[in-house]
Tab-separated table of C-alpha atoms in Angstrom:
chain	number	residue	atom	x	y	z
B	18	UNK	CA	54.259	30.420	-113.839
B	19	UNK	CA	51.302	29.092	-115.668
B	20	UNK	CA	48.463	27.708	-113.002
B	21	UNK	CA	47.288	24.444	-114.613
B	22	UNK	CA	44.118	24.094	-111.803
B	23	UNK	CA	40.914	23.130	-113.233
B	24	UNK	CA	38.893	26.077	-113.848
B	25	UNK	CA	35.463	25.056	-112.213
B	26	UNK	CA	32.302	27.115	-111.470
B	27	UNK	CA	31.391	26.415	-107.760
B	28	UNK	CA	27.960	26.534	-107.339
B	29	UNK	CA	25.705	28.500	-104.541
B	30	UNK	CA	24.240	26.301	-101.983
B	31	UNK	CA	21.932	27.377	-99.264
B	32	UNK	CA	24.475	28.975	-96.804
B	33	UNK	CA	26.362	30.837	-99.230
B	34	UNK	CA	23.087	32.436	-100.553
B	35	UNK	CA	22.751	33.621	-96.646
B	36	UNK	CA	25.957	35.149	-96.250
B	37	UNK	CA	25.947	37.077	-99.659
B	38	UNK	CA	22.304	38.258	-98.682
B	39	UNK	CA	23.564	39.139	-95.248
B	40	UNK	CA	26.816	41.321	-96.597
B	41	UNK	CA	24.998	42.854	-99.085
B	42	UNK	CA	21.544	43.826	-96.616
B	43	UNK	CA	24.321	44.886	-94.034
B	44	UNK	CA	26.400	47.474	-96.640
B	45	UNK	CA	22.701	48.974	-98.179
B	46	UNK	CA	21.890	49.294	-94.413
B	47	UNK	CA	25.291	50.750	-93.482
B	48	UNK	CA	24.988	53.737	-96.640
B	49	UNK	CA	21.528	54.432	-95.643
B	50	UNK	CA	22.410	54.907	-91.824
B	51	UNK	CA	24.912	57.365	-92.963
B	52	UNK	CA	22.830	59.175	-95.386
B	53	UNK	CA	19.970	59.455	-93.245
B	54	UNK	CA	22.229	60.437	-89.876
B	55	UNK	CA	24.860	62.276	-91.913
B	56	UNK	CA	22.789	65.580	-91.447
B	57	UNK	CA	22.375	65.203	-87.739
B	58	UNK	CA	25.715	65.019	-86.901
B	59	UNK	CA	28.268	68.086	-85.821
B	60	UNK	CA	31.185	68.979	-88.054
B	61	UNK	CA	34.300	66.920	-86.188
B	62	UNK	CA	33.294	63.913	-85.063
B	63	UNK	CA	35.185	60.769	-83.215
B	64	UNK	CA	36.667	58.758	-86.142
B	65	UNK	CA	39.370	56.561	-83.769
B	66	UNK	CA	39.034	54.584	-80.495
B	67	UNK	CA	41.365	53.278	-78.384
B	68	UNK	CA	40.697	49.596	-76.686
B	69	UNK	CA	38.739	51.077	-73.907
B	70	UNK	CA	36.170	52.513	-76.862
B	71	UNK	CA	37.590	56.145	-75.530
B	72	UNK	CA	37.580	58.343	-78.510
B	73	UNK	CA	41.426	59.623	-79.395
B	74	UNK	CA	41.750	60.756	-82.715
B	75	UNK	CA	38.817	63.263	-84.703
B	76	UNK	CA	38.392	63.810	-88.396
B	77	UNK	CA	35.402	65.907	-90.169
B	78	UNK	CA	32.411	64.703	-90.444
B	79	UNK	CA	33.009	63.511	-94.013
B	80	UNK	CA	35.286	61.233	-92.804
B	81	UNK	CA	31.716	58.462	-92.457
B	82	UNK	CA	31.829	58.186	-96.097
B	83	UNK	CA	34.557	56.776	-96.116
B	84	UNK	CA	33.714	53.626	-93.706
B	85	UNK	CA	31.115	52.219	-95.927
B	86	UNK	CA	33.201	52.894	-99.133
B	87	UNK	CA	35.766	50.879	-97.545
B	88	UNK	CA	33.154	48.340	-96.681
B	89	UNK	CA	31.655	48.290	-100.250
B	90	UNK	CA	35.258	48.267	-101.882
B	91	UNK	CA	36.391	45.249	-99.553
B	92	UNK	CA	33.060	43.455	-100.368
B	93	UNK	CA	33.314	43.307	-104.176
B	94	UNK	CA	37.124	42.768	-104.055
B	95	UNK	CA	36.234	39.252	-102.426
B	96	UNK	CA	33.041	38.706	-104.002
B	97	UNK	CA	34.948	38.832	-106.868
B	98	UNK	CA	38.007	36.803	-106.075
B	99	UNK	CA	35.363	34.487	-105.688
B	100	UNK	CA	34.573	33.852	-109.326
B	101	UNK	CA	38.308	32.212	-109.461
B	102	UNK	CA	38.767	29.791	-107.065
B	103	UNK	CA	41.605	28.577	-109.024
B	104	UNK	CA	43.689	31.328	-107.966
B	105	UNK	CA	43.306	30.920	-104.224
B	106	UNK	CA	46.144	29.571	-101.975
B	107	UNK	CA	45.676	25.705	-101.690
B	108	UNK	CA	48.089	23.148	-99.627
B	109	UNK	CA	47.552	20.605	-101.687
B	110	UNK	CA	48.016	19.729	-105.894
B	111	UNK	CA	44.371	20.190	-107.125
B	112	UNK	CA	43.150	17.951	-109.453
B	113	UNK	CA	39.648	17.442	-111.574
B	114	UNK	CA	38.486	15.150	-108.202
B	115	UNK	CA	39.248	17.307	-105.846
B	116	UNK	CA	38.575	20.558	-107.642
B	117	UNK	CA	35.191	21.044	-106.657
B	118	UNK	CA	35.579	20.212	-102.449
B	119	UNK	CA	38.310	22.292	-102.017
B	120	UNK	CA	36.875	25.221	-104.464
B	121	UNK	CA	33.748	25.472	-102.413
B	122	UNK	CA	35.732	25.246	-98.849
B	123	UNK	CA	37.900	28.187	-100.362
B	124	UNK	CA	34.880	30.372	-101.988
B	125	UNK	CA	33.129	29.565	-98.663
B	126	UNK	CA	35.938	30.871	-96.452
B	127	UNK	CA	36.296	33.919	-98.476
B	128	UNK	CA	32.463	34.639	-97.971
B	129	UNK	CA	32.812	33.957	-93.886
B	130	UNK	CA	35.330	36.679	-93.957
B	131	UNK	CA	33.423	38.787	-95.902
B	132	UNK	CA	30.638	38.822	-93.750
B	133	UNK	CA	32.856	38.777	-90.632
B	134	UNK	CA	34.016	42.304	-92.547
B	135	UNK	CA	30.692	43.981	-93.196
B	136	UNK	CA	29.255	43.480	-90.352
B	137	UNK	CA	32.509	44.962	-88.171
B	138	UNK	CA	31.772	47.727	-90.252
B	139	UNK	CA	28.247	47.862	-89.537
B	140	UNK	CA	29.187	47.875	-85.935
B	141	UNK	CA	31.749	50.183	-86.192
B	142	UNK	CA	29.610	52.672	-87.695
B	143	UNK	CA	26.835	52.793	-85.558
B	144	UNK	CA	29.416	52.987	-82.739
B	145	UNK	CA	30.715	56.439	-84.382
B	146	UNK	CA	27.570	57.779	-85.520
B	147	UNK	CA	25.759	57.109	-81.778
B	148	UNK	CA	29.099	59.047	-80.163
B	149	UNK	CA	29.550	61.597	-82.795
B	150	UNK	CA	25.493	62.271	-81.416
B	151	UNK	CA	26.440	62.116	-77.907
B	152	UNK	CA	24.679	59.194	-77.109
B	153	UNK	CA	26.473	56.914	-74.170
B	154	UNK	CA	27.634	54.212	-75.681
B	155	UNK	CA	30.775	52.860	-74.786
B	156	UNK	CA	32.797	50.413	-77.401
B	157	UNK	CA	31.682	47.082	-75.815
B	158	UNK	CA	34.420	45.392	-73.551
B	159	UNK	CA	33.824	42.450	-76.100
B	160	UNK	CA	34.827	43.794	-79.495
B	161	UNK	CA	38.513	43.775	-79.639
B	162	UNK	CA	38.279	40.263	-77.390
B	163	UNK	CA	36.026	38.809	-79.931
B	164	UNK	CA	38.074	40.528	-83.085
B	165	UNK	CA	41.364	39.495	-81.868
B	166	UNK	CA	39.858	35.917	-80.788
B	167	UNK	CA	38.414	35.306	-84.556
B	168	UNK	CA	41.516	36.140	-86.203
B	169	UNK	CA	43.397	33.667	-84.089
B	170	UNK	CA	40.565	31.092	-84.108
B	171	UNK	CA	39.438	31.060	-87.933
B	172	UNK	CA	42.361	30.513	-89.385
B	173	UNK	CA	42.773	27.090	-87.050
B	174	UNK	CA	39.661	25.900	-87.900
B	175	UNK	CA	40.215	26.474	-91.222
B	176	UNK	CA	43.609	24.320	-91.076
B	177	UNK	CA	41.852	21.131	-88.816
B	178	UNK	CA	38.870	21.306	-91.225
B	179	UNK	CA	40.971	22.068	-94.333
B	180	UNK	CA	43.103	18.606	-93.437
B	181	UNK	CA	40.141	16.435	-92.777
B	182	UNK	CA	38.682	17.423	-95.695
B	183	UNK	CA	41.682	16.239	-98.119
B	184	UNK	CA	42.113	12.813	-96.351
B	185	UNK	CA	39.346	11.488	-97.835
């Protein structure tokens, strides 16, 4: 099937200048923690918690690569599902006037998440480095509350926003 949607540029405003500069601050910051910590660390470190932040599985310590190669690999995936809006899952027919409002509530969405992303990775590598160096730190009682509670949330707010925005 052909997609006929009007193939638009959306452009940056203020916001979504702040998240991109956000994501991309927290991933350099993320790569340099692990460089600069990678040495410290012992050979096997934690690599999986269960919901009371007690460590249960172990991996080498090579395994940290991998976190903020996920992170950077998730990142550009979305930045760049970005550039083609017209793609993106829409509930209603887009047209040349409505193009534009729903391309930037879509783009805009996409970015949230994105930065939702990084910055769980962020966390959740500082929480294995600071463990895999025996510091006491537990896995805050809050992070699976507040994960599980933004993936029920967003996509709700997303919907009630998403309708008032195609009444007009």
């Amino acid at each position: 099937m052909r997609n006929t949607r009007p193939r638009i540029k959306v452009p940056f405003e203020g916001i979504d200048i702040f998240l991109e500069l956000v994501s991309i601050t927290l991933l350099l910051l993320i790569w340099i923690y692990v460089f600069v910590e990678y040495t410290n660390l012992p050979e096997t470190i934690a690599s999986h918690f269960n919901a009371k932040g007690e460590a249960d599985g172990y991996s080498n310590k090579l395994y940290l690569w991998f976190i903020p190669l996920l992170a950077t690999v998730l990142y550009v995936g979305l930045f760049a599902l970005n550039k083609y809006p017209h793609v993106h899952n829409y509930m209603v027919n887009i047209t040349e006037e409505n193009a534009l409002k729903n391309y930037r509530f879509s783009t805009r969405i996409v970015r949230v998440v994105n930065t939702l992303t990084v910055i769980m990775f962020a966390y959740i590598i500082y929480y294995i480095v600071q463990s895999a160096k025996d510091n006491q730190i537990h896995l805050s009682n809050w992070f699976v509350p507040v994960i599980i509670g933004f993936s029920l949330l967003l996509p709700i707010v997303i919907l009630i926003y998403y309708k008032k925005l195609n009444k007009s």
